[in-house]
XYZ file of C-alpha atoms in Angstrom:
236
model
C 44.928 17.355 -18.203
C 42.015 14.916 -18.141
C 39.018 15.763 -20.288
C 35.549 16.209 -18.698
C 34.480 12.915 -20.276
C 37.397 11.093 -18.639
C 36.532 12.628 -15.267
C 32.898 11.529 -15.578
C 33.985 8.028 -16.574
C 36.215 7.896 -13.495
C 33.328 8.985 -11.263
C 31.029 6.426 -12.874
C 33.640 3.670 -12.529
C 34.093 4.508 -8.849
C 30.354 4.616 -8.223
C 29.681 1.313 -9.926
C 32.637 -0.284 -8.156
C 31.254 0.816 -4.796
C 27.911 -0.737 -5.718
C 29.542 -4.089 -6.484
C 31.287 -4.191 -3.105
C 28.361 -2.780 -1.115
C 25.856 -5.063 -2.837
C 27.994 -8.144 -2.199
C 28.427 -7.262 1.491
C 24.709 -6.568 1.888
C 23.876 -9.904 0.254
C 26.247 -11.770 2.557
C 24.768 -10.375 5.761
C 21.188 -10.737 4.528
C 21.929 -14.418 3.882
C 23.444 -14.725 7.356
C 20.285 -13.296 8.917
C 18.216 -15.709 6.848
C 20.344 -18.671 7.948
C 20.197 -17.665 11.622
C 16.417 -17.170 11.377
C 16.564 -13.612 12.657
C 12.977 -12.587 13.509
C 11.265 -15.957 13.144
C 8.726 -16.085 10.341
C 10.393 -13.399 8.226
C 12.102 -15.754 5.773
C 10.629 -14.027 2.725
C 11.692 -10.636 4.055
C 15.311 -11.768 4.331
C 14.949 -13.368 0.921
C 13.902 -10.061 -0.633
C 16.836 -8.308 1.035
C 19.182 -10.956 -0.368
C 17.759 -10.359 -3.834
C 18.173 -6.621 -3.284
C 21.877 -7.038 -2.584
C 22.323 -9.266 -5.615
C 20.463 -6.793 -7.839
C 22.588 -3.868 -6.633
C 25.797 -5.844 -7.180
C 24.595 -6.900 -10.641
C 23.792 -3.284 -11.490
C 27.310 -2.338 -10.433
C 28.851 -5.054 -12.605
C 26.749 -4.001 -15.607
C 27.670 -0.381 -14.953
C 31.353 -1.235 -15.050
C 30.670 -2.975 -18.338
C 29.011 0.176 -19.682
C 31.991 2.305 -18.677
C 34.210 -0.187 -20.505
C 32.123 0.248 -23.653
C 29.357 -2.342 -23.299
C 26.500 -2.238 -25.788
C 22.713 -2.270 -25.611
C 22.480 -5.740 -24.067
C 24.617 -4.620 -21.125
C 22.487 -1.462 -20.883
C 19.345 -3.610 -20.821
C 20.663 -5.824 -18.021
C 21.742 -2.732 -16.068
C 18.221 -1.307 -16.320
C 16.675 -4.606 -15.230
C 19.003 -4.884 -12.225
C 18.291 -1.291 -11.172
C 14.516 -1.695 -11.438
C 14.652 -4.961 -9.517
C 16.641 -3.184 -6.787
C 13.789 -0.729 -6.328
C 11.129 -3.432 -6.584
C 12.785 -5.692 -3.997
C 12.882 -2.874 -1.435
C 9.186 -2.263 -2.078
C 8.373 -5.979 -1.821
C 10.323 -6.271 1.444
C 8.301 -3.393 2.928
C 5.059 -5.095 1.954
C 6.250 -8.445 3.279
C 7.279 -7.229 6.720
C 4.107 -5.136 7.021
C 1.806 -8.103 6.454
C 3.946 -10.351 8.676
C 3.679 -7.880 11.546
C 1.565 -8.971 14.504
C -0.032 -5.512 14.464
C -1.074 -5.665 10.805
C -4.851 -5.718 10.201
C -6.462 -9.165 9.831
C -7.300 -10.313 6.278
C -10.977 -9.399 6.559
C -10.127 -5.778 7.478
C -7.596 -5.117 4.729
C -8.492 -2.643 2.010
C -6.595 -4.734 -0.540
C -5.999 -8.464 -0.255
C -2.503 -9.907 -0.254
C -3.398 -11.900 -3.373
C -4.273 -8.687 -5.224
C -1.003 -7.106 -4.159
C 0.973 -10.117 -5.330
C -0.779 -9.846 -8.704
C 0.217 -6.177 -8.828
C 3.792 -7.133 -8.033
C 3.730 -9.640 -10.872
C 2.755 -6.710 -13.069
C 5.876 -4.914 -11.840
C 7.984 -7.870 -12.961
C 6.290 -7.769 -16.382
C 7.199 -4.077 -16.691
C 10.822 -4.890 -15.883
C 10.873 -7.650 -18.501
C 9.330 -5.243 -21.007
C 12.057 -2.708 -20.265
C 14.720 -5.305 -21.119
C 13.048 -6.176 -24.417
C 12.541 -2.541 -25.426
C 16.135 -1.548 -24.616
C 17.547 -4.476 -26.605
C 15.229 -3.660 -29.490
C 15.449 0.147 -29.581
C 18.603 0.944 -27.621
C 18.783 3.689 -24.998
C 16.130 6.044 -26.386
C 13.530 8.482 -25.076
C 11.006 5.641 -24.990
C 13.211 3.462 -22.810
C 14.089 6.405 -20.552
C 10.396 7.114 -19.980
C 9.598 3.440 -19.356
C 12.511 3.129 -16.937
C 11.700 6.342 -15.076
C 7.946 5.813 -14.818
C 8.442 2.198 -13.764
C 10.917 3.203 -11.068
C 8.611 5.918 -9.733
C 5.705 3.456 -9.637
C 7.734 0.858 -7.719
C 8.978 3.521 -5.319
C 5.464 4.846 -4.654
C 4.348 1.301 -3.821
C 7.257 0.878 -1.415
C 6.734 4.263 0.238
C 3.057 3.450 0.845
C 3.964 0.353 2.844
C 6.908 2.072 4.498
C 4.556 4.676 5.956
C 2.175 1.986 7.213
C 5.080 0.061 8.698
C 6.361 3.168 10.478
C 3.173 3.342 12.533
C 3.610 -0.298 13.605
C 7.362 -0.430 14.207
C 8.237 3.089 15.358
C 11.378 3.158 17.498
C 12.312 -0.482 16.890
C 15.284 -2.049 15.121
C 13.004 -2.807 12.194
C 12.071 0.874 11.970
C 15.749 1.817 11.755
C 16.332 -0.712 8.973
C 13.170 0.510 7.223
C 14.444 4.095 7.170
C 17.807 3.030 5.762
C 16.161 0.938 3.049
C 13.794 3.773 2.181
C 16.756 6.068 1.508
C 18.397 3.366 -0.621
C 15.194 3.074 -2.648
C 15.029 6.846 -3.137
C 18.610 6.937 -4.445
C 18.028 4.003 -6.792
C 14.886 5.719 -8.065
C 16.900 8.887 -8.573
C 19.353 7.013 -10.792
C 16.531 5.479 -12.819
C 14.585 8.732 -13.180
C 17.428 10.850 -14.564
C 16.287 9.911 -18.060
C 13.054 11.792 -17.355
C 15.050 14.794 -16.160
C 16.966 14.769 -19.443
C 13.680 15.362 -21.270
C 13.171 18.757 -19.603
C 16.706 19.829 -18.623
C 20.131 19.961 -20.293
C 21.861 16.619 -20.642
C 24.717 17.773 -18.405
C 22.261 18.348 -15.550
C 20.748 14.880 -15.932
C 24.191 13.249 -16.143
C 25.357 15.069 -13.017
C 22.253 13.961 -11.121
C 22.806 10.373 -12.212
C 26.385 10.324 -10.947
C 25.407 11.963 -7.653
C 22.631 9.441 -7.002
C 24.925 6.620 -8.133
C 27.588 7.435 -5.548
C 24.937 8.095 -2.883
C 23.347 4.716 -3.572
C 26.603 2.899 -2.918
C 27.398 4.934 0.183
C 23.916 4.761 1.683
C 23.764 0.983 1.297
C 26.512 0.777 3.925
C 24.379 1.754 6.999
C 21.756 -0.982 6.462
C 24.605 -3.424 5.810
C 26.061 -2.488 9.187
C 22.647 -3.020 10.801
C 22.481 -6.489 9.252
C 26.023 -7.241 10.439
C 25.128 -6.145 13.974
C 22.065 -8.360 13.846
C 24.226 -11.338 12.893
C 26.736 -10.538 15.645
C 23.963 -10.454 18.251
C 22.802 -13.945 17.251
C 26.133 -15.631 16.622
């Protein structure tokens, strides 16, 4: 009879494997939309979605490496890929919001686009810091807090623009894609934040949550991939 550890490894292996396949498929169709110039003027939006797919696939590959016994460097790259997955969803929400014809003109914006881009650069610095800290200290309480707080910050940024975008794109194809991506971001944030849960709950609870969000992330990336595929089919 398989031990609990073997069962958890099997679940993790399956979850990470799904992420590799789902991320690769998402990347392919995002690139197709970019090449076909779906929604003219949204090149950066499709670019962010392409990066999202690559980050998810990279996280899956690193996760498989961790299941196989990878060390702290693999753990560091896995954290970076996961945080970039969340950040790219947030950046895509911001990008499509400001590219919308219904977005407020520059002089009426509460925060300039330049300020937001500077904030996003700060996000990238946090991700780089996470990599350095994990390589230096290993997977510790400090790295778990940095990973979890960073993920929650990125997610809050993305949710803020998602809500603004909902008012502009309600009932449209973009709104449907937005809702799918929002769920993907929530699941990715759930995976990243389980380290925070482990600080206040038994380790078994945190591990279970991580595996649940991991499998959900792979499964819930499929609907937006289908939307991208349908978009390509309508233009081909």
